Amino acid sequence: MTMKILIIGKTGQLAAELASSIPVGVIAKTMGRPELDVSDAASVMDAVMAFAPAVVINAAAYTAVDVAESDAEMAYLVNEQGAKNIAMACLAVGARLLHVSTDFVFGNTSAVTANGIAPLLPESPADPVSVYGASKLAGEQQIQALLPTQSVIVRTAWVYSVYGNNFVKTMLRLMASKPQLGVIYDQVGTPTWAKGLATWLWVVAEKPEVAGIFHWTDAGVTSWYDFAVAIQELAIEKGLLTDAVPINALPTSGYPTPAQRPSYSLLDKTTAEQAAAITPIHWRQQLAKMLDELAAIA
């Protein structure tokens, strides 16, 4: 028996990983602008009804975090209205919706409990500190209102891949061209290889009983600074870089940006592990595998 799945967000790194790992028995179609514009309700409805999928995976988003501070209208048009448009189309054809969200729905107080700081649960109070985070939270709320039992919302963080633009590829470029780098040390979370997230999504896509909000990243915890140090060490080991450059640890206050970032993004993945019966792999192992892929195509 085959299952038709529509992937929205054709040019993104997660959509590319999904498209390169389609399971046996799945007929998948990847769509993006201009053939499917998530901000246009008619465009979404027409595309979804024409393909008539059993499942829609929404990997499309407005992700320019800093630009969103001065372009809030577009951020909400894509991240809130776009999510609503997709949910409405899923409702019309009876499809489940798997929607990718972000750790940015949390701010700097969500993890504070009576016992100190704890990993962020799916039910932890959201308190976004940026337009991007607020617009993504608004999209989650639209989906839950329309598809309370037919949707899966998965929040992730620090996503990278051999595809697209991301922190790992930016660090490699800068390490090859700059005499030294400064990287933030006081923002903590977990990197996520998009291929691992794609694996989780494919498993859950074939489990119609799974619904609700989940968290998925790789295993472990680190800072952006330590992530950068690991990128350089492994890249030299794998021949992607020839020389090490000094990496300086900077406080967030020393690198001001238009949008505020969550200082703590350690996501609790317990329910996601149980739902898919998958154990996340440590972020450093995943990074090594991604750099092997990058070296193979370099």
PDB file of C-alpha atoms in Angstrom:
ATOM      1  CA  MET A   1       0.000   0.000   0.000  1.00  0.00           C
ATOM      2  CA  THR A   2       1.370   3.378  -0.993  1.00  0.00           C
ATOM      3  CA  MET A   3       0.951   6.683   0.811  1.00  0.00           C
ATOM      4  CA  LYS A   4       0.983  10.086  -0.884  1.00  0.00           C
ATOM      5  CA  ILE A   5       2.875  12.768   1.029  1.00  0.00           C
ATOM      6  CA  LEU A   6       3.273  16.404   0.025  1.00  0.00           C
ATOM      7  CA  ILE A   7       6.398  18.232   1.211  1.00  0.00           C
ATOM      8  CA  ILE A   8       6.111  22.020   1.280  1.00  0.00           C
ATOM      9  CA  GLY A   9       9.261  24.146   1.294  1.00  0.00           C
ATOM     10  CA  LYS A  10      11.112  22.956  -1.786  1.00  0.00           C
ATOM     11  CA  THR A  11      14.235  25.115  -1.478  1.00  0.00           C
ATOM     12  CA  GLY A  12      14.914  24.533   2.224  1.00  0.00           C
ATOM     13  CA  GLN A  13      17.512  22.230   3.745  1.00  0.00           C
ATOM     14  CA  LEU A  14      14.977  20.054   5.580  1.00  0.00           C
ATOM     15  CA  ALA A  15      12.848  19.600   2.456  1.00  0.00           C
ATOM     16  CA  ALA A  16      15.982  18.576   0.571  1.00  0.00           C
ATOM     17  CA  GLU A  17      16.828  15.978   3.216  1.00  0.00           C
ATOM     18  CA  LEU A  18      13.251  14.690   3.140  1.00  0.00           C
ATOM     19  CA  ALA A  19      13.342  14.432  -0.652  1.00  0.00           C
ATOM     20  CA  SER A  20      16.605  12.473  -0.533  1.00  0.00           C
ATOM     21  CA  SER A  21      15.297   9.908   1.972  1.00  0.00           C
ATOM     22  CA  ILE A  22      11.781   8.999   0.824  1.00  0.00           C
ATOM     23  CA  PRO A  23      10.763   5.640   2.350  1.00  0.00           C
ATOM     24  CA  VAL A  24       9.647   2.660   0.310  1.00  0.00           C
ATOM     25  CA  GLY A  25       5.892   2.788  -0.216  1.00  0.00           C
ATOM     26  CA  VAL A  26       5.680   6.569  -0.144  1.00  0.00           C
ATOM     27  CA  ILE A  27       4.837   8.679  -3.175  1.00  0.00           C
ATOM     28  CA  ALA A  28       6.253  12.075  -2.266  1.00  0.00           C
ATOM     29  CA  LYS A  29       5.975  15.385  -4.050  1.00  0.00           C
ATOM     30  CA  THR A  30       7.983  18.453  -3.070  1.00  0.00           C
ATOM     31  CA  MET A  31       6.527  21.870  -3.840  1.00  0.00           C
ATOM     32  CA  GLY A  32       7.572  25.460  -3.262  1.00  0.00           C
ATOM     33  CA  ARG A  33       7.130  28.883  -4.719  1.00  0.00           C
ATOM     34  CA  PRO A  34       5.868  29.807  -7.251  1.00  0.00           C
ATOM     35  CA  GLU A  35       3.879  26.580  -7.735  1.00  0.00           C
ATOM     36  CA  LEU A  36       2.696  26.712  -4.125  1.00  0.00           C
ATOM     37  CA  ASP A  37       2.808  30.020  -2.234  1.00  0.00           C
ATOM     38  CA  VAL A  38       1.932  29.335   1.413  1.00  0.00           C
ATOM     39  CA  SER A  39       0.835  32.949   1.922  1.00  0.00           C
ATOM     40  CA  ASP A  40      -1.826  32.537  -0.797  1.00  0.00           C
ATOM     41  CA  ALA A  41      -4.770  30.470   0.470  1.00  0.00           C
ATOM     42  CA  ALA A  42      -6.036  29.669  -3.043  1.00  0.00           C
ATOM     43  CA  SER A  43      -2.588  28.537  -4.198  1.00  0.00           C
ATOM     44  CA  VAL A  44      -2.279  26.188  -1.221  1.00  0.00           C
ATOM     45  CA  MET A  45      -5.800  24.810  -1.562  1.00  0.00           C
ATOM     46  CA  ASP A  46      -5.422  24.170  -5.286  1.00  0.00           C
ATOM     47  CA  ALA A  47      -2.087  22.383  -4.886  1.00  0.00           C
ATOM     48  CA  VAL A  48      -3.198  20.217  -1.979  1.00  0.00           C
ATOM     49  CA  MET A  49      -6.518  19.266  -3.559  1.00  0.00           C
ATOM     50  CA  ALA A  50      -4.845  18.428  -6.887  1.00  0.00           C
ATOM     51  CA  PHE A  51      -2.346  16.036  -5.266  1.00  0.00           C
ATOM     52  CA  ALA A  52      -4.743  14.784  -2.556  1.00  0.00           C
ATOM     53  CA  PRO A  53      -2.078  13.619  -0.095  1.00  0.00           C
ATOM     54  CA  ALA A  54      -2.669  11.585   3.042  1.00  0.00           C
ATOM     55  CA  VAL A  55      -0.022  13.645   4.829  1.00  0.00           C
ATOM     56  CA  VAL A  56       1.415  17.131   4.319  1.00  0.00           C
ATOM     57  CA  ILE A  57       4.830  17.995   5.768  1.00  0.00           C
ATOM     58  CA  ASN A  58       5.274  21.743   6.098  1.00  0.00           C
ATOM     59  CA  ALA A  59       8.960  22.627   6.066  1.00  0.00           C
ATOM     60  CA  ALA A  60       8.385  26.127   4.682  1.00  0.00           C
ATOM     61  CA  ALA A  61       8.970  29.162   6.888  1.00  0.00           C
ATOM     62  CA  TYR A  62      10.149  32.740   6.994  1.00  0.00           C
ATOM     63  CA  THR A  63      13.435  32.203   8.853  1.00  0.00           C
ATOM     64  CA  ALA A  64      15.292  35.515   8.462  1.00  0.00           C
ATOM     65  CA  VAL A  65      15.302  36.088  12.220  1.00  0.00           C
ATOM     66  CA  ASP A  66      16.903  39.524  12.264  1.00  0.00           C
ATOM     67  CA  VAL A  67      15.150  40.847   9.149  1.00  0.00           C
ATOM     68  CA  ALA A  68      11.797  39.836  10.650  1.00  0.00           C
ATOM     69  CA  GLU A  69      12.172  42.537  13.306  1.00  0.00           C
ATOM     70  CA  SER A  70      11.598  45.164  10.605  1.00  0.00           C
ATOM     71  CA  ASP A  71       9.509  42.940   8.304  1.00  0.00           C
ATOM     72  CA  ALA A  72       6.943  41.590  10.745  1.00  0.00           C
ATOM     73  CA  GLU A  73       4.099  41.666   8.220  1.00  0.00           C
ATOM     74  CA  MET A  74       5.859  39.208   5.909  1.00  0.00           C
ATOM     75  CA  ALA A  75       6.997  37.000   8.798  1.00  0.00           C
ATOM     76  CA  TYR A  76       3.413  36.634  10.025  1.00  0.00           C
ATOM     77  CA  LEU A  77       2.085  36.223   6.476  1.00  0.00           C
ATOM     78  CA  VAL A  78       4.288  33.157   5.969  1.00  0.00           C
ATOM     79  CA  ASN A  79       4.586  31.727   9.470  1.00  0.00           C
ATOM     80  CA  GLU A  80       1.061  32.322  10.777  1.00  0.00           C
ATOM     81  CA  GLN A  81      -1.209  32.826   7.768  1.00  0.00           C
ATOM     82  CA  GLY A  82       0.768  30.271   5.748  1.00  0.00           C
ATOM     83  CA  ALA A  83       0.345  27.685   8.492  1.00  0.00           C
ATOM     84  CA  LYS A  84      -3.373  28.438   8.638  1.00  0.00           C
ATOM     85  CA  ASN A  85      -3.708  28.130   4.848  1.00  0.00           C
ATOM     86  CA  ILE A  86      -2.022  24.724   4.888  1.00  0.00           C
ATOM     87  CA  ALA A  87      -4.142  23.532   7.811  1.00  0.00           C
ATOM     88  CA  MET A  88      -7.334  24.619   6.009  1.00  0.00           C
ATOM     89  CA  ALA A  89      -6.289  22.689   2.904  1.00  0.00           C
ATOM     90  CA  CYS A  90      -5.479  19.599   4.992  1.00  0.00           C
ATOM     91  CA  LEU A  91      -8.904  19.879   6.612  1.00  0.00           C
ATOM     92  CA  ALA A  92     -10.522  20.012   3.159  1.00  0.00           C
ATOM     93  CA  VAL A  93      -8.887  16.796   1.923  1.00  0.00           C
ATOM     94  CA  GLY A  94      -8.706  14.947   5.248  1.00  0.00           C
ATOM     95  CA  ALA A  95      -4.900  14.976   5.385  1.00  0.00           C
ATOM     96  CA  ARG A  96      -2.694  14.957   8.462  1.00  0.00           C
ATOM     97  CA  LEU A  97      -0.303  17.873   8.848  1.00  0.00           C
ATOM     98  CA  LEU A  98       3.267  17.554  10.121  1.00  0.00           C
ATOM     99  CA  HIS A  99       4.473  21.079  10.817  1.00  0.00           C
ATOM    100  CA  VAL A 100       8.022  22.108  11.707  1.00  0.00           C
ATOM    101  CA  SER A 101       8.379  24.806  14.348  1.00  0.00           C
ATOM    102  CA  THR A 102      11.223  26.204  16.404  1.00  0.00           C
ATOM    103  CA  ASP A 103      12.849  26.669  19.796  1.00  0.00           C
ATOM    104  CA  PHE A 104      12.356  30.407  19.210  1.00  0.00           C
ATOM    105  CA  VAL A 105       8.807  30.100  20.586  1.00  0.00           C
ATOM    106  CA  PHE A 106      10.598  30.094  23.929  1.00  0.00           C
ATOM    107  CA  GLY A 107      12.413  33.021  25.476  1.00  0.00           C
ATOM    108  CA  ASN A 108      14.576  33.324  28.558  1.00  0.00           C
ATOM    109  CA  THR A 109      12.147  32.325  31.303  1.00  0.00           C
ATOM    110  CA  SER A 110      10.402  29.230  29.935  1.00  0.00           C
ATOM    111  CA  ALA A 111      12.903  26.796  31.464  1.00  0.00           C
ATOM    112  CA  VAL A 112      13.001  28.370  34.924  1.00  0.00           C
ATOM    113  CA  THR A 113      11.244  26.177  37.481  1.00  0.00           C
ATOM    114  CA  ALA A 114      11.086  25.945  41.246  1.00  0.00           C
ATOM    115  CA  ASN A 115      13.924  23.434  41.030  1.00  0.00           C
ATOM    116  CA  GLY A 116      16.110  25.604  38.821  1.00  0.00           C
ATOM    117  CA  ILE A 117      16.565  25.344  35.052  1.00  0.00           C
ATOM    118  CA  ALA A 118      15.138  22.282  33.296  1.00  0.00           C
ATOM    119  CA  PRO A 119      14.891  21.111  29.664  1.00  0.00           C
ATOM    120  CA  LEU A 120      12.003  22.710  27.813  1.00  0.00           C
ATOM    121  CA  LEU A 121       8.951  20.455  27.571  1.00  0.00           C
ATOM    122  CA  PRO A 122       6.399  20.681  24.755  1.00  0.00           C
ATOM    123  CA  GLU A 123       3.978  22.062  27.342  1.00  0.00           C
ATOM    124  CA  SER A 124       6.451  24.576  28.820  1.00  0.00           C
ATOM    125  CA  PRO A 125       5.086  28.139  28.635  1.00  0.00           C
ATOM    126  CA  ALA A 126       6.011  29.876  25.402  1.00  0.00           C
ATOM    127  CA  ASP A 127       7.385  33.390  25.695  1.00  0.00           C
ATOM    128  CA  PRO A 128       8.997  34.394  22.381  1.00  0.00           C
ATOM    129  CA  VAL A 129      11.392  37.341  22.454  1.00  0.00           C
ATOM    130  CA  SER A 130      11.480  37.990  18.686  1.00  0.00           C
ATOM    131  CA  VAL A 131       9.055  38.604  15.834  1.00  0.00           C
ATOM    132  CA  TYR A 132      10.204  35.349  14.242  1.00  0.00           C
ATOM    133  CA  GLY A 133       9.454  33.366  17.396  1.00  0.00           C
ATOM    134  CA  ALA A 134       6.105  35.073  17.919  1.00  0.00           C
ATOM    135  CA  SER A 135       5.056  34.455  14.304  1.00  0.00           C
ATOM    136  CA  LYS A 136       5.977  30.771  14.540  1.00  0.00           C
ATOM    137  CA  LEU A 137       4.020  30.413  17.789  1.00  0.00           C
ATOM    138  CA  ALA A 138       1.025  32.057  16.112  1.00  0.00           C
ATOM    139  CA  GLY A 139       1.284  29.484  13.318  1.00  0.00           C
ATOM    140  CA  GLU A 140       1.279  26.649  15.850  1.00  0.00           C
ATOM    141  CA  GLN A 141      -1.865  28.069  17.434  1.00  0.00           C
ATOM    142  CA  GLN A 142      -3.661  28.282  14.079  1.00  0.00           C
ATOM    143  CA  ILE A 143      -2.852  24.641  13.348  1.00  0.00           C
ATOM    144  CA  GLN A 144      -3.944  23.397  16.757  1.00  0.00           C
ATOM    145  CA  ALA A 145      -7.226  25.299  16.482  1.00  0.00           C
ATOM    146  CA  LEU A 146      -8.029  23.805  13.066  1.00  0.00           C
ATOM    147  CA  LEU A 147      -6.475  20.323  13.318  1.00  0.00           C
ATOM    148  CA  PRO A 148      -6.285  19.390  17.000  1.00  0.00           C
ATOM    149  CA  THR A 149      -6.159  15.634  16.369  1.00  0.00           C
ATOM    150  CA  GLN A 150      -4.790  15.574  12.803  1.00  0.00           C
ATOM    151  CA  SER A 151      -1.572  17.526  13.306  1.00  0.00           C
ATOM    152  CA  VAL A 152       1.934  17.005  14.603  1.00  0.00           C
ATOM    153  CA  ILE A 153       3.957  20.091  15.487  1.00  0.00           C
ATOM    154  CA  VAL A 154       7.647  19.381  15.974  1.00  0.00           C
ATOM    155  CA  ARG A 155       9.895  22.076  17.393  1.00  0.00           C
ATOM    156  CA  THR A 156      13.565  21.824  16.542  1.00  0.00           C
ATOM    157  CA  ALA A 157      16.694  23.947  16.918  1.00  0.00           C
ATOM    158  CA  TRP A 158      20.046  24.836  15.349  1.00  0.00           C
ATOM    159  CA  VAL A 159      19.320  22.952  12.107  1.00  0.00           C
ATOM    160  CA  TYR A 160      22.082  22.328   9.554  1.00  0.00           C
ATOM    161  CA  SER A 161      22.644  20.175   6.472  1.00  0.00           C
ATOM    162  CA  VAL A 162      24.843  19.790   3.412  1.00  0.00           C
ATOM    163  CA  TYR A 163      22.009  21.630   1.669  1.00  0.00           C
ATOM    164  CA  GLY A 164      21.200  25.327   1.956  1.00  0.00           C
ATOM    165  CA  ASN A 165      22.747  27.965   4.205  1.00  0.00           C
ATOM    166  CA  ASN A 166      23.412  27.193   7.850  1.00  0.00           C
ATOM    167  CA  PHE A 167      25.795  27.738  10.755  1.00  0.00           C
ATOM    168  CA  VAL A 168      28.084  24.818   9.928  1.00  0.00           C
ATOM    169  CA  LYS A 169      28.673  25.897   6.328  1.00  0.00           C
ATOM    170  CA  THR A 170      29.083  29.529   7.373  1.00  0.00           C
ATOM    171  CA  MET A 171      31.689  28.569   9.972  1.00  0.00           C
ATOM    172  CA  LEU A 172      33.624  26.502   7.422  1.00  0.00           C
ATOM    173  CA  ARG A 173      33.671  29.432   4.997  1.00  0.00           C
ATOM    174  CA  LEU A 174      34.806  31.909   7.660  1.00  0.00           C
ATOM    175  CA  MET A 175      37.401  29.544   9.110  1.00  0.00           C
ATOM    176  CA  ALA A 176      38.932  29.230   5.641  1.00  0.00           C
ATOM    177  CA  SER A 177      39.010  32.980   5.017  1.00  0.00           C
ATOM    178  CA  LYS A 178      39.398  34.821   8.355  1.00  0.00           C
ATOM    179  CA  PRO A 179      42.411  35.044  10.696  1.00  0.00           C
ATOM    180  CA  GLN A 180      40.173  34.529  13.750  1.00  0.00           C
ATOM    181  CA  LEU A 181      36.517  34.251  14.738  1.00  0.00           C
ATOM    182  CA  GLY A 182      34.310  35.294  17.639  1.00  0.00           C
ATOM    183  CA  VAL A 183      31.371  33.050  18.547  1.00  0.00           C
ATOM    184  CA  ILE A 184      28.704  33.392  21.244  1.00  0.00           C
ATOM    185  CA  TYR A 185      29.328  31.203  24.310  1.00  0.00           C
ATOM    186  CA  ASP A 186      26.306  32.032  26.508  1.00  0.00           C
ATOM    187  CA  GLN A 187      23.497  30.643  24.330  1.00  0.00           C
ATOM    188  CA  VAL A 188      22.939  26.946  25.015  1.00  0.00           C
ATOM    189  CA  GLY A 189      21.052  24.325  23.044  1.00  0.00           C
ATOM    190  CA  THR A 190      21.498  21.316  20.770  1.00  0.00           C
ATOM    191  CA  PRO A 191      22.426  21.230  17.074  1.00  0.00           C
ATOM    192  CA  THR A 192      20.175  19.221  14.770  1.00  0.00           C
ATOM    193  CA  TRP A 193      21.283  17.512  11.571  1.00  0.00           C
ATOM    194  CA  ALA A 194      18.347  17.914   9.206  1.00  0.00           C
ATOM    195  CA  LYS A 195      18.767  14.321   8.044  1.00  0.00           C
ATOM    196  CA  GLY A 196      17.993  13.098  11.584  1.00  0.00           C
ATOM    197  CA  LEU A 197      14.913  15.300  11.791  1.00  0.00           C
ATOM    198  CA  ALA A 198      13.793  14.006   8.382  1.00  0.00           C
ATOM    199  CA  THR A 199      14.081  10.433   9.678  1.00  0.00           C
ATOM    200  CA  TRP A 200      11.833  11.269  12.637  1.00  0.00           C
ATOM    201  CA  LEU A 201       9.279  12.941  10.361  1.00  0.00           C
ATOM    202  CA  TRP A 202       9.134   9.977   7.969  1.00  0.00           C
ATOM    203  CA  VAL A 203       8.491   7.575  10.849  1.00  0.00           C
ATOM    204  CA  VAL A 204       5.759   9.764  12.347  1.00  0.00           C
ATOM    205  CA  ALA A 205       4.182  10.313   8.923  1.00  0.00           C
ATOM    206  CA  GLU A 206       3.290   6.616   8.914  1.00  0.00           C
ATOM    207  CA  LYS A 207       1.848   6.689  12.442  1.00  0.00           C
ATOM    208  CA  PRO A 208      -1.648   8.260  12.167  1.00  0.00           C
ATOM    209  CA  GLU A 209      -2.206   7.851  15.896  1.00  0.00           C
ATOM    210  CA  VAL A 210       0.532  10.392  16.698  1.00  0.00           C
ATOM    211  CA  ALA A 211      -0.704  13.955  17.254  1.00  0.00           C
ATOM    212  CA  GLY A 212       0.256  16.968  19.335  1.00  0.00           C
ATOM    213  CA  ILE A 213       3.380  19.036  19.981  1.00  0.00           C
ATOM    214  CA  PHE A 214       6.804  17.389  20.164  1.00  0.00           C
ATOM    215  CA  HIS A 215      10.457  18.384  20.384  1.00  0.00           C
ATOM    216  CA  TRP A 216      13.247  16.885  18.284  1.00  0.00           C
ATOM    217  CA  THR A 217      16.951  17.669  18.119  1.00  0.00           C
ATOM    218  CA  ASP A 218      20.064  15.563  18.241  1.00  0.00           C
ATOM    219  CA  ALA A 219      21.209  14.399  21.690  1.00  0.00           C
ATOM    220  CA  GLY A 220      23.452  16.322  24.054  1.00  0.00           C
ATOM    221  CA  VAL A 221      23.902  20.006  24.805  1.00  0.00           C
ATOM    222  CA  THR A 222      26.424  22.653  23.781  1.00  0.00           C
ATOM    223  CA  SER A 223      26.949  26.356  23.135  1.00  0.00           C
ATOM    224  CA  TRP A 224      27.436  28.046  19.772  1.00  0.00           C
ATOM    225  CA  TYR A 225      31.097  28.536  20.724  1.00  0.00           C
ATOM    226  CA  ASP A 226      31.665  24.854  21.499  1.00  0.00           C
ATOM    227  CA  PHE A 227      29.750  23.899  18.363  1.00  0.00           C
ATOM    228  CA  ALA A 228      32.124  26.068  16.309  1.00  0.00           C
ATOM    229  CA  VAL A 229      35.167  24.524  18.003  1.00  0.00           C
ATOM    230  CA  ALA A 230      33.876  21.030  17.147  1.00  0.00           C
ATOM    231  CA  ILE A 231      33.198  22.060  13.542  1.00  0.00           C
ATOM    232  CA  GLN A 232      36.795  23.218  13.139  1.00  0.00           C
ATOM    233  CA  GLU A 233      38.308  20.144  14.817  1.00  0.00           C
ATOM    234  CA  LEU A 234      36.289  17.684  12.739  1.00  0.00           C
ATOM    235  CA  ALA A 235      36.689  19.655   9.500  1.00  0.00           C
ATOM    236  CA  ILE A 236      40.491  19.584   9.849  1.00  0.00           C
ATOM    237  CA  GLU A 237      40.333  15.860  10.616  1.00  0.00           C
ATOM    238  CA  LYS A 238      38.299  15.250   7.455  1.00  0.00           C
ATOM    239  CA  GLY A 239      40.374  17.486   5.171  1.00  0.00           C
ATOM    240  CA  LEU A 240      37.757  20.217   4.752  1.00  0.00           C
ATOM    241  CA  LEU A 241      40.073  22.751   6.413  1.00  0.00           C
ATOM    242  CA  THR A 242      43.855  22.846   6.442  1.00  0.00           C
ATOM    243  CA  ASP A 243      44.640  25.176   9.359  1.00  0.00           C
ATOM    244  CA  ALA A 244      43.021  26.065  12.655  1.00  0.00           C
ATOM    245  CA  VAL A 245      42.214  29.684  13.441  1.00  0.00           C
ATOM    246  CA  PRO A 246      41.675  31.118  16.931  1.00  0.00           C
ATOM    247  CA  ILE A 247      38.016  31.053  18.015  1.00  0.00           C
ATOM    248  CA  ASN A 248      37.180  33.613  20.670  1.00  0.00           C
ATOM    249  CA  ALA A 249      34.242  33.158  23.065  1.00  0.00           C
ATOM    250  CA  LEU A 250      31.946  36.191  22.994  1.00  0.00           C
ATOM    251  CA  PRO A 251      29.047  37.055  25.313  1.00  0.00           C
ATOM    252  CA  THR A 252      25.718  37.772  23.648  1.00  0.00           C
ATOM    253  CA  SER A 253      26.112  41.383  24.778  1.00  0.00           C
ATOM    254  CA  GLY A 254      29.282  41.611  22.707  1.00  0.00           C
ATOM    255  CA  TYR A 255      27.501  40.666  19.491  1.00  0.00           C
ATOM    256  CA  PRO A 256      24.255  42.671  19.341  1.00  0.00           C
ATOM    257  CA  THR A 257      21.663  41.670  16.735  1.00  0.00           C
ATOM    258  CA  PRO A 258      18.263  43.182  15.816  1.00  0.00           C
ATOM    259  CA  ALA A 259      16.445  40.102  17.159  1.00  0.00           C
ATOM    260  CA  GLN A 260      16.948  38.688  20.622  1.00  0.00           C
ATOM    261  CA  ARG A 261      17.808  34.983  20.763  1.00  0.00           C
ATOM    262  CA  PRO A 262      16.729  32.484  23.417  1.00  0.00           C
ATOM    263  CA  SER A 263      19.618  32.021  25.843  1.00  0.00           C
ATOM    264  CA  TYR A 264      18.530  28.461  26.659  1.00  0.00           C
ATOM    265  CA  SER A 265      17.135  26.080  24.040  1.00  0.00           C
ATOM    266  CA  LEU A 266      17.606  22.616  25.491  1.00  0.00           C
ATOM    267  CA  LEU A 267      14.489  20.783  24.293  1.00  0.00           C
ATOM    268  CA  ASP A 268      13.110  17.729  26.104  1.00  0.00           C
ATOM    269  CA  LYS A 269      12.621  15.007  23.470  1.00  0.00           C
ATOM    270  CA  THR A 270      11.096  12.281  25.647  1.00  0.00           C
ATOM    271  CA  THR A 271       7.641  12.212  24.039  1.00  0.00           C
ATOM    272  CA  ALA A 272       9.096  12.416  20.535  1.00  0.00           C
ATOM    273  CA  GLU A 273      11.373   9.465  21.254  1.00  0.00           C
ATOM    274  CA  GLN A 274       8.398   7.466  22.531  1.00  0.00           C
ATOM    275  CA  ALA A 275       6.154   8.426  19.592  1.00  0.00           C
ATOM    276  CA  ALA A 276       8.637   7.300  16.937  1.00  0.00           C
ATOM    277  CA  ALA A 277      10.559   4.673  18.945  1.00  0.00           C
ATOM    278  CA  ILE A 278      13.779   6.430  17.904  1.00  0.00           C
ATOM    279  CA  THR A 279      16.661   7.438  20.149  1.00  0.00           C
ATOM    280  CA  PRO A 280      18.411  10.645  19.090  1.00  0.00           C
ATOM    281  CA  ILE A 281      22.108  10.457  18.236  1.00  0.00           C
ATOM    282  CA  HIS A 282      24.630  12.754  19.910  1.00  0.00           C
ATOM    283  CA  TRP A 283      25.120  16.009  18.020  1.00  0.00           C
ATOM    284  CA  ARG A 284      28.878  15.526  17.576  1.00  0.00           C
ATOM    285  CA  GLN A 285      28.368  12.140  15.886  1.00  0.00           C
ATOM    286  CA  GLN A 286      25.770  13.670  13.594  1.00  0.00           C
ATOM    287  CA  LEU A 287      28.066  16.580  12.778  1.00  0.00           C
ATOM    288  CA  ALA A 288      30.826  14.132  11.837  1.00  0.00           C
ATOM    289  CA  LYS A 289      28.480  12.306   9.457  1.00  0.00           C
ATOM    290  CA  MET A 290      27.346  15.549   7.839  1.00  0.00           C
ATOM    291  CA  LEU A 291      30.962  16.668   7.320  1.00  0.00           C
ATOM    292  CA  ASP A 292      31.717  13.281   5.728  1.00  0.00           C
ATOM    293  CA  GLU A 293      28.890  13.971   3.267  1.00  0.00           C
ATOM    294  CA  LEU A 294      30.242  17.454   2.619  1.00  0.00           C
ATOM    295  CA  ALA A 295      33.753  16.112   2.046  1.00  0.00           C
ATOM    296  CA  ALA A 296      32.407  13.558  -0.436  1.00  0.00           C
ATOM    297  CA  ILE A 297      30.842  16.248  -2.619  1.00  0.00           C
ATOM    298  CA  ALA A 298      33.514  18.937  -2.142  1.00  0.00           C
TER     299      ALA A 298
END
